[in-house]
Amino acid sequence: MGWFVRCVLVPWLFFAGGAVGVNPIISGTLSGSILGPIWPDYGLLALGFGIVTGWGITIAGTPFSANALLLERCTGYNTRVAAYDWSFRYSVISLAVSSLICGVLALPF
């Protein structure tokens, strides 16, 4: 059950890092290089899925991502407004679905 909980947290940790300005490239590199070797073989697909979805949701829903910064530059809207007012519900729903899928993939069948 421990790997299930750890895998559920992977996308949320990406998003939390992105919310404070950590680049998803750094999060992906660290999580892949630290967690990859200690992760059980049956759950590697879940880890990979968590890293990829966490990366994508972080890019789409945090104010420090390149997407938000380009939107601010082109439209003049504040990145925090775009990320948290417009996309926050989408991000939380996506994180919940991603976590559920990661958890199911991490179960040893």
Short mmCIF file of C-alpha atoms in Angstrom, two decimals, residues 42-107:
data_model
loop_
_atom_site.label_atom_id
_atom_site.label_comp_id
_atom_site.label_asym_id
_atom_site.label_seq_id
_atom_site.Cartn_x
_atom_site.Cartn_y
_atom_site.Cartn_z
CA TYR A 42 5.58 -3.66 -11.19
CA GLY A 43 5.00 0.07 -10.55
CA LEU A 44 7.39 1.66 -13.05
CA LEU A 45 4.55 2.35 -15.48
CA ALA A 46 2.70 4.16 -12.70
CA LEU A 47 5.77 6.26 -11.90
CA GLY A 48 6.24 7.17 -15.54
CA PHE A 49 2.56 8.05 -15.89
CA GLY A 50 2.73 10.21 -12.76
CA ILE A 51 5.81 12.05 -14.02
CA VAL A 52 4.33 12.71 -17.46
CA THR A 53 0.90 13.81 -16.25
CA GLY A 54 2.36 15.85 -13.41
CA TRP A 55 4.60 17.61 -15.91
CA GLY A 56 1.72 18.35 -18.28
CA ILE A 57 -0.62 19.62 -15.59
CA THR A 58 2.14 21.78 -14.15
CA ILE A 59 2.77 23.35 -17.55
CA ALA A 60 -0.93 24.04 -18.04
CA GLY A 61 -1.84 25.26 -14.58
CA THR A 62 0.94 27.16 -12.86
CA PRO A 63 1.77 30.85 -13.21
CA PHE A 64 5.49 30.35 -13.78
CA SER A 65 5.18 28.08 -16.81
CA ALA A 66 6.16 29.25 -20.26
CA ASN A 67 2.54 28.94 -21.40
CA ALA A 68 1.32 31.35 -18.74
CA LEU A 69 4.18 33.77 -19.32
CA LEU A 70 3.51 33.82 -23.07
CA LEU A 71 -0.19 34.37 -22.42
CA GLU A 72 0.66 37.32 -20.18
CA ARG A 73 2.97 38.79 -22.80
CA CYS A 74 0.47 38.43 -25.66
CA THR A 75 -2.74 39.38 -23.86
CA GLY A 76 -1.69 41.41 -20.84
CA TYR A 77 -3.52 39.15 -18.38
CA ASN A 78 -1.69 38.44 -15.13
CA THR A 79 -0.25 34.91 -14.97
CA ARG A 80 -1.78 34.28 -11.55
CA VAL A 81 -5.23 35.15 -12.92
CA ALA A 82 -4.76 32.82 -15.87
CA ALA A 83 -3.36 29.95 -13.81
CA TYR A 84 -5.39 30.09 -10.62
CA ASP A 85 -8.65 31.76 -11.61
CA TRP A 86 -9.13 30.20 -15.03
CA SER A 87 -7.30 26.87 -14.82
CA PHE A 88 -7.27 25.89 -11.16
CA ARG A 89 -10.40 23.71 -11.24
CA TYR A 90 -9.13 21.98 -14.37
CA SER A 91 -5.77 21.40 -12.69
CA VAL A 92 -7.25 19.91 -9.52
CA ILE A 93 -9.62 17.63 -11.44
CA SER A 94 -6.77 16.52 -13.71
CA LEU A 95 -4.50 15.89 -10.73
CA ALA A 96 -7.18 13.82 -9.00
CA VAL A 97 -7.80 11.69 -12.11
CA SER A 98 -4.07 11.31 -12.72
CA SER A 99 -3.51 10.27 -9.10
CA LEU A 100 -6.27 7.70 -9.29
CA ILE A 101 -4.82 6.18 -12.46
CA CYS A 102 -1.31 6.21 -10.99
CA GLY A 103 -2.56 4.50 -7.86
CA VAL A 104 -4.30 1.76 -9.81
CA LEU A 105 -1.23 1.22 -12.00
CA ALA A 106 0.97 0.97 -8.88
CA LEU A 107 -1.00 -1.91 -7.39
#
